Amino acid sequence: MSISSVVEDGGTDAPGRGVGHEARLIVNSMPGLGWSADPSGRFVHFGLRAREYAGIPADADGIGGEDGFGWTHLLHPDDVDRATGAWLRCVDSGDPFETEFRIRRCDGSHRWFRASAQAACDGQGRTTGWYGTMIDIEEQRQVQEALGRSERQLRLLVDTIPALAWSTTSDGEVSYASRRMLDYLGLSGEEPFPMPVDAMHPDDVPAFRRAWAAAAEAGSPLAFTCRLRRGDGDYRWHEGRAEPVRDQSGRVIQWCGVNIDVDERQKVEEALRTSAQQLRLLIETIPALVWCVTPEGEPSYLSKQLMGLTQAELESPDGTWLGGAIQAFVHPDDAPALRESLMHSFRTGDPFRMKYRHRRSDGIYRWVEGRALALRAGDGRIVQWYGVLVDIDDETRGQEELRRAQDRLARASQLTSLAELSASIAHEINQPLAAVVTTSHACQHWLSADPPNIPRALAASERIIRDANGAAAVVNRIRALFQRSEAARQPADMNEVIAEVCQLLRGELAARNVRVETDLERNLPPALVDRVQMQQVLVNLIRNGIDAVASPDGASRPLSLRSRRDDAGRIVIEVRDEGAGVLDTERIFEPFFTTREFGMGMGLTIARRIVEAHDGRLWAAPNQPAGAVFTFAIPAEEGEPP
Amino acid sequence: MNPPDHLVLIVDDDERICQALTDLLESQGLSAVAFRSAGGYLAYARPDVPACLILDVQLPDINGLEFQRQISEGDHPPVVFVTGHGDIPSSVRAIKRGAVDFLTKPFRGPELIEAIHAALAQDRRLRQEKAELEELRQRLCRLTPREREVLPLMVSGLLNKQAAAELGISEITFQVHRGKVMQKMEAASLADLVRMAERLRIPVTHSRRKAS
């Protein structure tokens, strides 16, 4: 204001000196660093404060320099072109000059100034000169820059965090969306923000609206899960969290939130849920009952049928679920053995396996095979028992039939030298013998006829010789049958042979309710044996064992099978029972010695012959505390490293 | 060579047994023919002479006892069983079904010959009886329908008067029929006719006492 009046006043004077003098006064009295320029933009005066600032001596004339632009040397080099350009444009147009730049202080540092200048005009509107000033804005500028940096930092942060950040007004209109959010939605940021629900899967909108309404109502944090449509049209699961922002009066003015992509997790969870559901369905559908119990014997999962235990049924003697289940589902004859076997497994961690009769929901007992395995934690601790029951009733009955057939067969083969086969052997020998006897009678008649018929008698005697030789050949053939040639011997793992025999006798063991415990030494060297004969020996010994321990009440003691290698490198197999034991450990190997009602008393004799034919030994000894142990030792195959 | 007056048929799957038996029988002057299976025997065109069948219990195509049961209905000769190992139930069954003997191998020659002779004798007797019965049937066939009505009344022992009344004819007429029956049946006496009627299984339908 004062500038213009002065200039106007000055305008009455002759141009030049008068103006110059006054202008100097004006310039020096202006706030900031005052200056003036002539109409063509050349600097005329540079105020005192400006001179002080820049360190220009007061008497030094012409900051404007020869061309009136010397002042530009005081500017920061980066600002020179911009500031000069702006100034010249204003001089050209007569528009007020307004720009910011850095000016070098006398100490050599630069500070920001805002320069503003206005043209002074005479009565005819001609520009007579320019008056300007520069205000130090260094501090303001620094604050702004700090603010800008902090905002950039914040934006960087918001755009970098792996989440979609947003804010809405208190009405729920989107007021900000982070770069990531825009990118995700496929927006450039130019267009107006969509409403939040516009990008949501329609199925998820109602739940979101409810959650939003509840949070808005209570002013409490908002949490939601929904599918958000990506720019390419795919929906991905997101989990959203938002907090209300309040003003000083506590009124909610906006909401700030983030969405985190949880699609993978959601899908995994969904897959898990589906798979768990399928598993459950599978478990309920498979023709087997499944149970899981804790090491303490409490159920953690049960098939439906097993869950149908009533409270009354649970009132078992020991009051546990297991006790109740055994009482409710297991045939009374099988219950003690089952309990013992289960307890044994629970105690030792050994797998459980037993065949027993299980009561179906219709009250009928059917044979099932129960099995259980322990799941162990990394430290070997048992965390859970997993068990199944498989109905094997039909199979068991079928096996029982099969077993009987096998029995007949085995019995026949056991008595090859004696009973069943004697019939066919007798037939084989009898035929030629009958022919011999008959032809002999014929021969006799031909000879005793009158006259004797010599040719016929000779023919008859020839046939007698032929048929008698035939009978002898039969006998030789039968002998060869019993002396199986050594060529039938092959290297065999006796542990495998034991496993085969256990498999063969499985049905019989189940039917007689005898459990076999095996203790087999790993890495036994092979033995050169006739596998079938070794099976016969083991079948014989195990059958004897079954007969010794089986009892009609089902509470039989287990039979134990052991294999090992002795100091001499022989393979030793033991069959141990806790039955009544044997009185005479040698007589039992004599032919026809039997303590049983049925049986020829040949089994052990044949078994010993077989073992001896393998250069081995078979003997019996009393077992401690009760029963008997049958042991046989055969050499390991030669040439094998010990 | 004249056809033999008898034939022994042997069925045994063992060639040696067949040979031995044939030899033994021939040494005794018996005609024999051997077959290795029941089917071979059935296919054979048997001459019409007294015969006997030596049957092994274990035949390749059928059990001997079962075969005996199957042929028991038809016109087959008496059976002598031979077996590798005989058991009491089998032999009892065989004998009950009419087997002449049940011999266990190896059998003594005389025992077998004796059994064969017994069987042949039995067959001869049976054939004789059958021939006689056939002859009686032939005679019966010659009777007129009226005479066939008269015969049962005669063998029932009715008086002529009663029998004539039964048929609704005169006593004289009945006596004429009666004479024809006796003549056609070649009966020497009424007792002879009664025996014939019995063998022909003509039932006694009337009783003199009942009618009186």
PDB file of N, CA and C in Angstrom, chain A residues 423 426-428 430-443 445-446 449 456 459-460 463 466-467 470-471 474, chain B residues 12-17 19-28 56 58 83-85 104-110 112-113:
ATOM      1  N   ALA A 423      -4.560-146.583   3.159  1.00  0.00           N
ATOM      2  CA  ALA A 423      -5.608-147.104   2.296  1.00  0.00           C
ATOM      3  C   ALA A 423      -5.161-147.086   0.849  1.00  0.00           C
ATOM      4  N   ALA A 426      -2.232-149.368   0.417  1.00  0.00           N
ATOM      5  CA  ALA A 426      -2.690-150.752   0.416  1.00  0.00           C
ATOM      6  C   ALA A 426      -3.260-151.098  -0.952  1.00  0.00           C
ATOM      7  N   HIS A 427      -4.030-150.160  -1.482  1.00  0.00           N
ATOM      8  CA  HIS A 427      -4.618-150.407  -2.793  1.00  0.00           C
ATOM      9  C   HIS A 427      -3.525-150.593  -3.826  1.00  0.00           C
ATOM     10  N   GLU A 428      -2.521-149.676  -3.762  1.00  0.00           N
ATOM     11  CA  GLU A 428      -1.436-149.724  -4.728  1.00  0.00           C
ATOM     12  C   GLU A 428      -0.701-151.060  -4.682  1.00  0.00           C
ATOM     13  N   ASN A 430      -1.884-153.857  -3.092  1.00  0.00           N
ATOM     14  CA  ASN A 430      -2.814-154.972  -3.143  1.00  0.00           C
ATOM     15  C   ASN A 430      -3.127-155.402  -4.562  1.00  0.00           C
ATOM     16  N   GLN A 431      -3.218-154.435  -5.457  1.00  0.00           N
ATOM     17  CA  GLN A 431      -3.609-154.782  -6.823  1.00  0.00           C
ATOM     18  C   GLN A 431      -2.638-155.782  -7.433  1.00  0.00           C
ATOM     19  N   PRO A 432      -1.340-155.436  -7.490  1.00  0.00           N
ATOM     20  CA  PRO A 432      -0.439-156.441  -8.073  1.00  0.00           C
ATOM     21  C   PRO A 432      -0.408-157.729  -7.250  1.00  0.00           C
ATOM     22  N   LEU A 433      -0.519-157.582  -5.914  1.00  0.00           N
ATOM     23  CA  LEU A 433      -0.479-158.790  -5.073  1.00  0.00           C
ATOM     24  C   LEU A 433      -1.660-159.694  -5.385  1.00  0.00           C
ATOM     25  N   ALA A 434      -2.854-159.074  -5.531  1.00  0.00           N
ATOM     26  CA  ALA A 434      -4.042-159.856  -5.845  1.00  0.00           C
ATOM     27  C   ALA A 434      -3.853-160.565  -7.179  1.00  0.00           C
ATOM     28  N   ALA A 435      -3.265-159.847  -8.123  1.00  0.00           N
ATOM     29  CA  ALA A 435      -3.023-160.462  -9.428  1.00  0.00           C
ATOM     30  C   ALA A 435      -2.059-161.643  -9.289  1.00  0.00           C
ATOM     31  N   VAL A 436      -1.027-161.421  -8.468  1.00  0.00           N
ATOM     32  CA  VAL A 436      -0.033-162.480  -8.274  1.00  0.00           C
ATOM     33  C   VAL A 436      -0.704-163.730  -7.689  1.00  0.00           C
ATOM     34  N   VAL A 437      -1.473-163.530  -6.627  1.00  0.00           N
ATOM     35  CA  VAL A 437      -2.106-164.674  -5.958  1.00  0.00           C
ATOM     36  C   VAL A 437      -3.052-165.393  -6.918  1.00  0.00           C
ATOM     37  N   THR A 438      -3.860-164.613  -7.606  1.00  0.00           N
ATOM     38  CA  THR A 438      -4.851-165.200  -8.506  1.00  0.00           C
ATOM     39  C   THR A 438      -4.168-165.981  -9.626  1.00  0.00           C
ATOM     40  N   THR A 439      -3.146-165.352 -10.215  1.00  0.00           N
ATOM     41  CA  THR A 439      -2.441-166.019 -11.310  1.00  0.00           C
ATOM     42  C   THR A 439      -1.723-167.276 -10.798  1.00  0.00           C
ATOM     43  N   SER A 440      -1.236-167.214  -9.547  1.00  0.00           N
ATOM     44  CA  SER A 440      -0.596-168.398  -8.964  1.00  0.00           C
ATOM     45  C   SER A 440      -1.577-169.567  -8.927  1.00  0.00           C
ATOM     46  N   HIS A 441      -2.813-169.264  -8.490  1.00  0.00           N
ATOM     47  CA  HIS A 441      -3.829-170.324  -8.464  1.00  0.00           C
ATOM     48  C   HIS A 441      -4.075-170.867  -9.859  1.00  0.00           C
ATOM     49  N   ALA A 442      -4.145-169.958 -10.844  1.00  0.00           N
ATOM     50  CA  ALA A 442      -4.366-170.391 -12.225  1.00  0.00           C
ATOM     51  C   ALA A 442      -3.222-171.305 -12.661  1.00  0.00           C
ATOM     52  N   CYS A 443      -1.991-170.849 -12.332  1.00  0.00           N
ATOM     53  CA  CYS A 443      -0.791-171.600 -12.711  1.00  0.00           C
ATOM     54  C   CYS A 443      -0.855-173.011 -12.140  1.00  0.00           C
ATOM     55  N   HIS A 445      -3.476-174.673 -11.377  1.00  0.00           N
ATOM     56  CA  HIS A 445      -4.478-175.480 -12.081  1.00  0.00           C
ATOM     57  C   HIS A 445      -3.961-175.988 -13.408  1.00  0.00           C
ATOM     58  N   TRP A 446      -3.256-175.037 -14.158  1.00  0.00           N
ATOM     59  CA  TRP A 446      -2.716-175.490 -15.438  1.00  0.00           C
ATOM     60  C   TRP A 446      -1.746-176.655 -15.234  1.00  0.00           C
ATOM     61  N   ALA A 449      -3.516-180.006 -14.221  1.00  0.00           N
ATOM     62  CA  ALA A 449      -4.486-180.575 -15.153  1.00  0.00           C
ATOM     63  C   ALA A 449      -3.899-181.858 -15.756  1.00  0.00           C
ATOM     64  N   ARG A 456       0.383-172.549 -20.883  1.00  0.00           N
ATOM     65  CA  ARG A 456      -0.417-171.608 -20.089  1.00  0.00           C
ATOM     66  C   ARG A 456       0.217-171.399 -18.705  1.00  0.00           C
ATOM     67  N   ALA A 459       3.051-169.001 -19.144  1.00  0.00           N
ATOM     68  CA  ALA A 459       2.538-167.629 -19.340  1.00  0.00           C
ATOM     69  C   ALA A 459       2.077-167.048 -18.012  1.00  0.00           C
ATOM     70  N   ALA A 460       1.422-167.890 -17.214  1.00  0.00           N
ATOM     71  CA  ALA A 460       0.932-167.428 -15.909  1.00  0.00           C
ATOM     72  C   ALA A 460       2.108-167.054 -15.018  1.00  0.00           C
ATOM     73  N   ARG A 463       3.587-163.744 -15.775  1.00  0.00           N
ATOM     74  CA  ARG A 463       2.787-162.624 -15.264  1.00  0.00           C
ATOM     75  C   ARG A 463       2.962-162.479 -13.749  1.00  0.00           C
ATOM     76  N   ARG A 466       6.101-160.571 -13.256  1.00  0.00           N
ATOM     77  CA  ARG A 466       5.877-159.174 -13.642  1.00  0.00           C
ATOM     78  C   ARG A 466       5.126-158.404 -12.541  1.00  0.00           C
ATOM     79  N   ASP A 467       4.027-159.014 -12.055  1.00  0.00           N
ATOM     80  CA  ASP A 467       3.196-158.298 -11.087  1.00  0.00           C
ATOM     81  C   ASP A 467       3.861-158.176  -9.713  1.00  0.00           C
ATOM     82  N   GLY A 470       6.102-155.412  -9.905  1.00  0.00           N
ATOM     83  CA  GLY A 470       5.299-154.182  -9.863  1.00  0.00           C
ATOM     84  C   GLY A 470       5.024-153.763  -8.424  1.00  0.00           C
ATOM     85  N   ALA A 471       4.701-154.750  -7.596  1.00  0.00           N
ATOM     86  CA  ALA A 471       4.420-154.448  -6.189  1.00  0.00           C
ATOM     87  C   ALA A 471       5.660-153.878  -5.518  1.00  0.00           C
ATOM     88  N   VAL A 474       6.163-150.337  -6.351  1.00  0.00           N
ATOM     89  CA  VAL A 474       5.278-149.451  -5.592  1.00  0.00           C
ATOM     90  C   VAL A 474       5.888-149.130  -4.231  1.00  0.00           C
TER      91      VAL A 474
ATOM     92  N   ASP B  12     -13.107-154.771 -13.865  1.00  0.00           N
ATOM     93  CA  ASP B  12     -12.055-154.284 -12.945  1.00  0.00           C
ATOM     94  C   ASP B  12     -11.160-153.351 -13.742  1.00  0.00           C
ATOM     95  N   ASP B  13     -10.817-152.224 -13.142  1.00  0.00           N
ATOM     96  CA  ASP B  13     -10.039-151.249 -13.904  1.00  0.00           C
ATOM     97  C   ASP B  13      -8.581-151.654 -14.024  1.00  0.00           C
ATOM     98  N   ASP B  14      -8.173-152.636 -13.233  1.00  0.00           N
ATOM     99  CA  ASP B  14      -6.751-153.012 -13.267  1.00  0.00           C
ATOM    100  C   ASP B  14      -6.549-154.147 -14.265  1.00  0.00           C
ATOM    101  N   GLU B  15      -5.768-153.849 -15.286  1.00  0.00           N
ATOM    102  CA  GLU B  15      -5.502-154.822 -16.356  1.00  0.00           C
ATOM    103  C   GLU B  15      -4.946-156.125 -15.782  1.00  0.00           C
ATOM    104  N   ARG B  16      -4.054-155.993 -14.769  1.00  0.00           N
ATOM    105  CA  ARG B  16      -3.408-157.193 -14.207  1.00  0.00           C
ATOM    106  C   ARG B  16      -4.441-158.099 -13.559  1.00  0.00           C
ATOM    107  N   ILE B  17      -5.390-157.483 -12.839  1.00  0.00           N
ATOM    108  CA  ILE B  17      -6.428-158.276 -12.188  1.00  0.00           C
ATOM    109  C   ILE B  17      -7.302-158.955 -13.250  1.00  0.00           C
ATOM    110  N   GLN B  19      -6.491-159.861 -16.247  1.00  0.00           N
ATOM    111  CA  GLN B  19      -5.729-160.968 -16.856  1.00  0.00           C
ATOM    112  C   GLN B  19      -5.686-162.180 -15.922  1.00  0.00           C
ATOM    113  N   ALA B  20      -5.369-161.878 -14.638  1.00  0.00           N
ATOM    114  CA  ALA B  20      -5.210-162.956 -13.663  1.00  0.00           C
ATOM    115  C   ALA B  20      -6.530-163.715 -13.494  1.00  0.00           C
ATOM    116  N   LEU B  21      -7.619-162.985 -13.384  1.00  0.00           N
ATOM    117  CA  LEU B  21      -8.923-163.620 -13.184  1.00  0.00           C
ATOM    118  C   LEU B  21      -9.312-164.458 -14.406  1.00  0.00           C
ATOM    119  N   THR B  22      -9.107-163.889 -15.581  1.00  0.00           N
ATOM    120  CA  THR B  22      -9.449-164.622 -16.805  1.00  0.00           C
ATOM    121  C   THR B  22      -8.661-165.935 -16.862  1.00  0.00           C
ATOM    122  N   ASP B  23      -7.377-165.813 -16.546  1.00  0.00           N
ATOM    123  CA  ASP B  23      -6.496-166.975 -16.571  1.00  0.00           C
ATOM    124  C   ASP B  23      -6.978-168.043 -15.590  1.00  0.00           C
ATOM    125  N   LEU B  24      -7.281-167.572 -14.357  1.00  0.00           N
ATOM    126  CA  LEU B  24      -7.711-168.505 -13.324  1.00  0.00           C
ATOM    127  C   LEU B  24      -9.007-169.212 -13.741  1.00  0.00           C
ATOM    128  N   LEU B  25      -9.958-168.409 -14.266  1.00  0.00           N
ATOM    129  CA  LEU B  25     -11.245-168.997 -14.645  1.00  0.00           C
ATOM    130  C   LEU B  25     -11.072-169.979 -15.798  1.00  0.00           C
ATOM    131  N   GLU B  26     -10.225-169.611 -16.758  1.00  0.00           N
ATOM    132  CA  GLU B  26     -10.006-170.514 -17.894  1.00  0.00           C
ATOM    133  C   GLU B  26      -9.347-171.809 -17.440  1.00  0.00           C
ATOM    134  N   SER B  27      -8.452-171.698 -16.442  1.00  0.00           N
ATOM    135  CA  SER B  27      -7.811-172.916 -15.934  1.00  0.00           C
ATOM    136  C   SER B  27      -8.845-173.829 -15.283  1.00  0.00           C
ATOM    137  N   GLN B  28      -9.969-173.258 -14.898  1.00  0.00           N
ATOM    138  CA  GLN B  28     -11.044-174.038 -14.293  1.00  0.00           C
ATOM    139  C   GLN B  28     -12.111-174.395 -15.322  1.00  0.00           C
ATOM    140  N   ASP B  56     -15.514-154.997  -9.319  1.00  0.00           N
ATOM    141  CA  ASP B  56     -14.593-154.320  -8.392  1.00  0.00           C
ATOM    142  C   ASP B  56     -15.356-153.149  -7.758  1.00  0.00           C
ATOM    143  N   GLN B  58     -14.015-150.349  -6.561  1.00  0.00           N
ATOM    144  CA  GLN B  58     -13.490-149.081  -7.069  1.00  0.00           C
ATOM    145  C   GLN B  58     -13.341-149.146  -8.586  1.00  0.00           C
ATOM    146  N   THR B  83     -12.777-156.410  -3.774  1.00  0.00           N
ATOM    147  CA  THR B  83     -12.366-155.041  -3.413  1.00  0.00           C
ATOM    148  C   THR B  83     -10.967-155.047  -2.839  1.00  0.00           C
ATOM    149  N   GLY B  84     -10.295-153.911  -3.016  1.00  0.00           N
ATOM    150  CA  GLY B  84      -8.948-153.751  -2.481  1.00  0.00           C
ATOM    151  C   GLY B  84      -8.984-153.717  -0.969  1.00  0.00           C
ATOM    152  N   HIS B  85      -9.903-152.961  -0.447  1.00  0.00           N
ATOM    153  CA  HIS B  85     -10.024-152.955   1.010  1.00  0.00           C
ATOM    154  C   HIS B  85     -11.499-152.915   1.365  1.00  0.00           C
ATOM    155  N   THR B 104     -12.309-159.885  -0.521  1.00  0.00           N
ATOM    156  CA  THR B 104     -11.265-158.886  -0.385  1.00  0.00           C
ATOM    157  C   THR B 104      -9.995-159.372  -1.065  1.00  0.00           C
ATOM    158  N   LYS B 105      -9.386-158.491  -1.829  1.00  0.00           N
ATOM    159  CA  LYS B 105      -8.127-158.847  -2.514  1.00  0.00           C
ATOM    160  C   LYS B 105      -7.000-158.876  -1.496  1.00  0.00           C
ATOM    161  N   PRO B 106      -5.986-159.682  -1.593  1.00  0.00           N
ATOM    162  CA  PRO B 106      -5.942-160.784  -2.574  1.00  0.00           C
ATOM    163  C   PRO B 106      -6.808-161.960  -2.106  1.00  0.00           C
ATOM    164  N   PHE B 107      -7.641-162.483  -2.987  1.00  0.00           N
ATOM    165  CA  PHE B 107      -8.557-163.565  -2.607  1.00  0.00           C
ATOM    166  C   PHE B 107      -7.942-164.911  -2.952  1.00  0.00           C
ATOM    167  N   ARG B 108      -8.365-165.878  -2.158  1.00  0.00           N
ATOM    168  CA  ARG B 108      -7.871-167.237  -2.450  1.00  0.00           C
ATOM    169  C   ARG B 108      -8.639-167.743  -3.652  1.00  0.00           C
ATOM    170  N   GLY B 109      -7.983-168.483  -4.538  1.00  0.00           N
ATOM    171  CA  GLY B 109      -8.589-169.009  -5.765  1.00  0.00           C
ATOM    172  C   GLY B 109      -9.844-169.826  -5.521  1.00  0.00           C
ATOM    173  N   PRO B 110      -9.766-170.828  -4.654  1.00  0.00           N
ATOM    174  CA  PRO B 110     -10.942-171.698  -4.458  1.00  0.00           C
ATOM    175  C   PRO B 110     -12.154-170.909  -3.980  1.00  0.00           C
ATOM    176  N   LEU B 112     -12.916-167.880  -4.628  1.00  0.00           N
ATOM    177  CA  LEU B 112     -13.490-167.142  -5.754  1.00  0.00           C
ATOM    178  C   LEU B 112     -14.243-168.103  -6.674  1.00  0.00           C
ATOM    179  N   ILE B 113     -13.622-169.211  -6.977  1.00  0.00           N
ATOM    180  CA  ILE B 113     -14.247-170.193  -7.884  1.00  0.00           C
ATOM    181  C   ILE B 113     -15.581-170.643  -7.288  1.00  0.00           C
TER     182      ILE B 113
END
